[in-house]
Amino acid sequence: MPFKMFGFQVYYATSAGQIRKRLNQMAAEDYGVIFMTEAAAELAAETVASYQDKLTPAIILIPDQFGSKGVGMKNIDGYVEKAIGQAIL
């Protein structure tokens, strides 16, 4: 995985329970930014949503090997609109 080449810590989870547990653990360990696939975020949507209004961790959704579902870009557009008052993307 390319993220390892850049020094990122990479975790794998195959079930919703594993994803929720790892996400909560990373938040408790004060991770500032967490990149996760859109598919993983869908499996743990409630947990991901619980961090949306918090400063950290910032959860950034990225496509997996099967391509984008558009969720990550939709979230970024929402964050930009919230920050500046209008959608520009």
mmCIF file with all atom_site columns, C-alpha atoms in Angstrom:
data_model
loop_
_atom_site.group_PDB
_atom_site.id
_atom_site.type_symbol
_atom_site.label_atom_id
_atom_site.label_alt_id
_atom_site.label_comp_id
_atom_site.label_asym_id
_atom_site.label_entity_id
_atom_site.label_seq_id
_atom_site.pdbx_PDB_ins_code
_atom_site.Cartn_x
_atom_site.Cartn_y
_atom_site.Cartn_z
_atom_site.occupancy
_atom_site.B_iso_or_equiv
_atom_site.pdbx_formal_charge
_atom_site.auth_seq_id
_atom_site.auth_comp_id
_atom_site.auth_asym_id
_atom_site.auth_atom_id
_atom_site.pdbx_PDB_model_num
ATOM 1  C CA . MET A 1 1  ? 0.000   0.000  0.000  1.00 0.00 ? 1  MET A CA 1
ATOM 2  C CA . PRO A 1 2  ? 1.469   3.364  -1.010 1.00 0.00 ? 2  PRO A CA 1
ATOM 3  C CA . PHE A 1 3  ? 0.632   5.006  2.312  1.00 0.00 ? 3  PHE A CA 1
ATOM 4  C CA . LYS A 1 4  ? 3.235   2.867  4.083  1.00 0.00 ? 4  LYS A CA 1
ATOM 5  C CA . MET A 1 5  ? 5.929   4.247  1.768  1.00 0.00 ? 5  MET A CA 1
ATOM 6  C CA . PHE A 1 6  ? 5.224   7.717  3.157  1.00 0.00 ? 6  PHE A CA 1
ATOM 7  C CA . GLY A 1 7  ? 5.379   6.643  6.797  1.00 0.00 ? 7  GLY A CA 1
ATOM 8  C CA . PHE A 1 8  ? 1.655   6.340  7.456  1.00 0.00 ? 8  PHE A CA 1
ATOM 9  C CA . GLN A 1 9  ? 0.448   3.721  9.898  1.00 0.00 ? 9  GLN A CA 1
ATOM 10 C CA . VAL A 1 10 ? -1.864  1.399  8.010  1.00 0.00 ? 10 VAL A CA 1
ATOM 11 C CA . TYR A 1 11 ? -4.531  -0.769 9.626  1.00 0.00 ? 11 TYR A CA 1
ATOM 12 C CA . TYR A 1 12 ? -6.784  -3.358 8.041  1.00 0.00 ? 12 TYR A CA 1
ATOM 13 C CA . ALA A 1 13 ? -10.245 -4.286 9.223  1.00 0.00 ? 13 ALA A CA 1
ATOM 14 C CA . THR A 1 14 ? -12.782 -6.547 7.587  1.00 0.00 ? 14 THR A CA 1
ATOM 15 C CA . SER A 1 15 ? -15.866 -6.096 9.740  1.00 0.00 ? 15 SER A CA 1
ATOM 16 C CA . ALA A 1 16 ? -17.894 -3.179 11.025 1.00 0.00 ? 16 ALA A CA 1
ATOM 17 C CA . GLY A 1 17 ? -16.956 -4.054 14.601 1.00 0.00 ? 17 GLY A CA 1
ATOM 18 C CA . GLN A 1 18 ? -13.238 -4.054 13.820 1.00 0.00 ? 18 GLN A CA 1
ATOM 19 C CA . ILE A 1 19 ? -13.524 -0.733 12.010 1.00 0.00 ? 19 ILE A CA 1
ATOM 20 C CA . ARG A 1 20 ? -15.413 0.903  14.886 1.00 0.00 ? 20 ARG A CA 1
ATOM 21 C CA . LYS A 1 21 ? -12.947 -0.434 17.451 1.00 0.00 ? 21 LYS A CA 1
ATOM 22 C CA . ARG A 1 22 ? -9.881  0.750  15.500 1.00 0.00 ? 22 ARG A CA 1
ATOM 23 C CA . LEU A 1 23 ? -11.402 4.161  14.759 1.00 0.00 ? 23 LEU A CA 1
ATOM 24 C CA . ASN A 1 24 ? -12.268 4.752  18.413 1.00 0.00 ? 24 ASN A CA 1
ATOM 25 C CA . GLN A 1 25 ? -8.810  3.561  19.459 1.00 0.00 ? 25 GLN A CA 1
ATOM 26 C CA . MET A 1 26 ? -7.101  5.937  17.025 1.00 0.00 ? 26 MET A CA 1
ATOM 27 C CA . ALA A 1 27 ? -9.251  8.830  18.249 1.00 0.00 ? 27 ALA A CA 1
ATOM 28 C CA . ALA A 1 28 ? -8.383  7.986  21.866 1.00 0.00 ? 28 ALA A CA 1
ATOM 29 C CA . GLU A 1 29 ? -4.692  7.985  20.902 1.00 0.00 ? 29 GLU A CA 1
ATOM 30 C CA . ASP A 1 30 ? -5.089  11.557 19.593 1.00 0.00 ? 30 ASP A CA 1
ATOM 31 C CA . TYR A 1 31 ? -4.622  10.889 15.890 1.00 0.00 ? 31 TYR A CA 1
ATOM 32 C CA . GLY A 1 32 ? -5.180  14.226 14.157 1.00 0.00 ? 32 GLY A CA 1
ATOM 33 C CA . VAL A 1 33 ? -6.086  12.902 10.711 1.00 0.00 ? 33 VAL A CA 1
ATOM 34 C CA . ILE A 1 34 ? -7.459  9.505  9.751  1.00 0.00 ? 34 ILE A CA 1
ATOM 35 C CA . PHE A 1 35 ? -7.730  8.431  6.132  1.00 0.00 ? 35 PHE A CA 1
ATOM 36 C CA . MET A 1 36 ? -10.185 5.614  5.553  1.00 0.00 ? 36 MET A CA 1
ATOM 37 C CA . THR A 1 37 ? -11.850 4.127  2.525  1.00 0.00 ? 37 THR A CA 1
ATOM 38 C CA . GLU A 1 38 ? -15.371 5.100  1.640  1.00 0.00 ? 38 GLU A CA 1
ATOM 39 C CA . ALA A 1 39 ? -16.383 1.434  1.907  1.00 0.00 ? 39 ALA A CA 1
ATOM 40 C CA . ALA A 1 40 ? -14.995 1.162  5.452  1.00 0.00 ? 40 ALA A CA 1
ATOM 41 C CA . ALA A 1 41 ? -16.752 4.384  6.429  1.00 0.00 ? 41 ALA A CA 1
ATOM 42 C CA . GLU A 1 42 ? -20.065 2.999  5.166  1.00 0.00 ? 42 GLU A CA 1
ATOM 43 C CA . LEU A 1 43 ? -19.659 -0.056 7.404  1.00 0.00 ? 43 LEU A CA 1
ATOM 44 C CA . ALA A 1 44 ? -19.083 2.150  10.449 1.00 0.00 ? 44 ALA A CA 1
ATOM 45 C CA . ALA A 1 45 ? -21.180 5.142  9.388  1.00 0.00 ? 45 ALA A CA 1
ATOM 46 C CA . GLU A 1 46 ? -22.561 5.862  12.848 1.00 0.00 ? 46 GLU A CA 1
ATOM 47 C CA . THR A 1 47 ? -19.092 5.931  14.418 1.00 0.00 ? 47 THR A CA 1
ATOM 48 C CA . VAL A 1 48 ? -17.684 8.097  11.626 1.00 0.00 ? 48 VAL A CA 1
ATOM 49 C CA . ALA A 1 49 ? -20.613 10.504 12.035 1.00 0.00 ? 49 ALA A CA 1
ATOM 50 C CA . SER A 1 50 ? -19.935 10.782 15.765 1.00 0.00 ? 50 SER A CA 1
ATOM 51 C CA . TYR A 1 51 ? -16.605 12.467 14.977 1.00 0.00 ? 51 TYR A CA 1
ATOM 52 C CA . GLN A 1 52 ? -17.903 14.890 12.326 1.00 0.00 ? 52 GLN A CA 1
ATOM 53 C CA . ASP A 1 53 ? -18.444 17.818 14.681 1.00 0.00 ? 53 ASP A CA 1
ATOM 54 C CA . LYS A 1 54 ? -15.192 17.315 16.578 1.00 0.00 ? 54 LYS A CA 1
ATOM 55 C CA . LEU A 1 55 ? -11.961 19.095 15.764 1.00 0.00 ? 55 LEU A CA 1
ATOM 56 C CA . THR A 1 56 ? -9.963  15.885 15.799 1.00 0.00 ? 56 THR A CA 1
ATOM 57 C CA . PRO A 1 57 ? -9.647  13.408 14.379 1.00 0.00 ? 57 PRO A CA 1
ATOM 58 C CA . ALA A 1 58 ? -10.373 14.715 10.911 1.00 0.00 ? 58 ALA A CA 1
ATOM 59 C CA . ILE A 1 59 ? -11.661 11.677 9.030  1.00 0.00 ? 59 ILE A CA 1
ATOM 60 C CA . ILE A 1 60 ? -10.870 11.902 5.332  1.00 0.00 ? 60 ILE A CA 1
ATOM 61 C CA . LEU A 1 61 ? -12.619 9.406  3.083  1.00 0.00 ? 61 LEU A CA 1
ATOM 62 C CA . ILE A 1 62 ? -10.702 8.057  0.113  1.00 0.00 ? 62 ILE A CA 1
ATOM 63 C CA . PRO A 1 63 ? -11.684 5.669  -2.679 1.00 0.00 ? 63 PRO A CA 1
ATOM 64 C CA . ASP A 1 64 ? -10.643 2.038  -2.517 1.00 0.00 ? 64 ASP A CA 1
ATOM 65 C CA . GLN A 1 65 ? -9.249  -0.102 -5.331 1.00 0.00 ? 65 GLN A CA 1
ATOM 66 C CA . PHE A 1 66 ? -12.725 -0.312 -6.868 1.00 0.00 ? 66 PHE A CA 1
ATOM 67 C CA . GLY A 1 67 ? -13.025 3.448  -7.327 1.00 0.00 ? 67 GLY A CA 1
ATOM 68 C CA . SER A 1 68 ? -14.838 6.327  -5.717 1.00 0.00 ? 68 SER A CA 1
ATOM 69 C CA . LYS A 1 69 ? -18.432 6.277  -4.560 1.00 0.00 ? 69 LYS A CA 1
ATOM 70 C CA . GLY A 1 70 ? -18.391 10.083 -4.402 1.00 0.00 ? 70 GLY A CA 1
ATOM 71 C CA . VAL A 1 71 ? -18.850 10.133 -0.624 1.00 0.00 ? 71 VAL A CA 1
ATOM 72 C CA . GLY A 1 72 ? -15.463 11.670 0.167  1.00 0.00 ? 72 GLY A CA 1
ATOM 73 C CA . MET A 1 73 ? -15.857 14.522 -2.302 1.00 0.00 ? 73 MET A CA 1
ATOM 74 C CA . LYS A 1 74 ? -19.388 15.187 -1.079 1.00 0.00 ? 74 LYS A CA 1
ATOM 75 C CA . ASN A 1 75 ? -18.065 15.474 2.480  1.00 0.00 ? 75 ASN A CA 1
ATOM 76 C CA . ILE A 1 76 ? -15.257 17.824 1.440  1.00 0.00 ? 76 ILE A CA 1
ATOM 77 C CA . ASP A 1 77 ? -17.762 19.994 -0.433 1.00 0.00 ? 77 ASP A CA 1
ATOM 78 C CA . GLY A 1 78 ? -19.884 20.135 2.718  1.00 0.00 ? 78 GLY A CA 1
ATOM 79 C CA . TYR A 1 79 ? -16.887 21.135 4.848  1.00 0.00 ? 79 TYR A CA 1
ATOM 80 C CA . VAL A 1 80 ? -15.943 23.904 2.406  1.00 0.00 ? 80 VAL A CA 1
ATOM 81 C CA . GLU A 1 81 ? -19.515 25.187 2.333  1.00 0.00 ? 81 GLU A CA 1
ATOM 82 C CA . LYS A 1 82 ? -19.637 25.170 6.126  1.00 0.00 ? 82 LYS A CA 1
ATOM 83 C CA . ALA A 1 83 ? -16.325 27.044 6.346  1.00 0.00 ? 83 ALA A CA 1
ATOM 84 C CA . ILE A 1 84 ? -16.969 29.785 3.791  1.00 0.00 ? 84 ILE A CA 1
ATOM 85 C CA . GLY A 1 85 ? -20.737 29.871 3.522  1.00 0.00 ? 85 GLY A CA 1
ATOM 86 C CA . GLN A 1 86 ? -21.193 28.574 -0.012 1.00 0.00 ? 86 GLN A CA 1
ATOM 87 C CA . ALA A 1 87 ? -20.423 25.575 -2.184 1.00 0.00 ? 87 ALA A CA 1
ATOM 88 C CA . ILE A 1 88 ? -17.545 26.242 -4.560 1.00 0.00 ? 88 ILE A CA 1
ATOM 89 C CA . LEU A 1 89 ? -16.464 22.742 -5.559 1.00 0.00 ? 89 LEU A CA 1
#
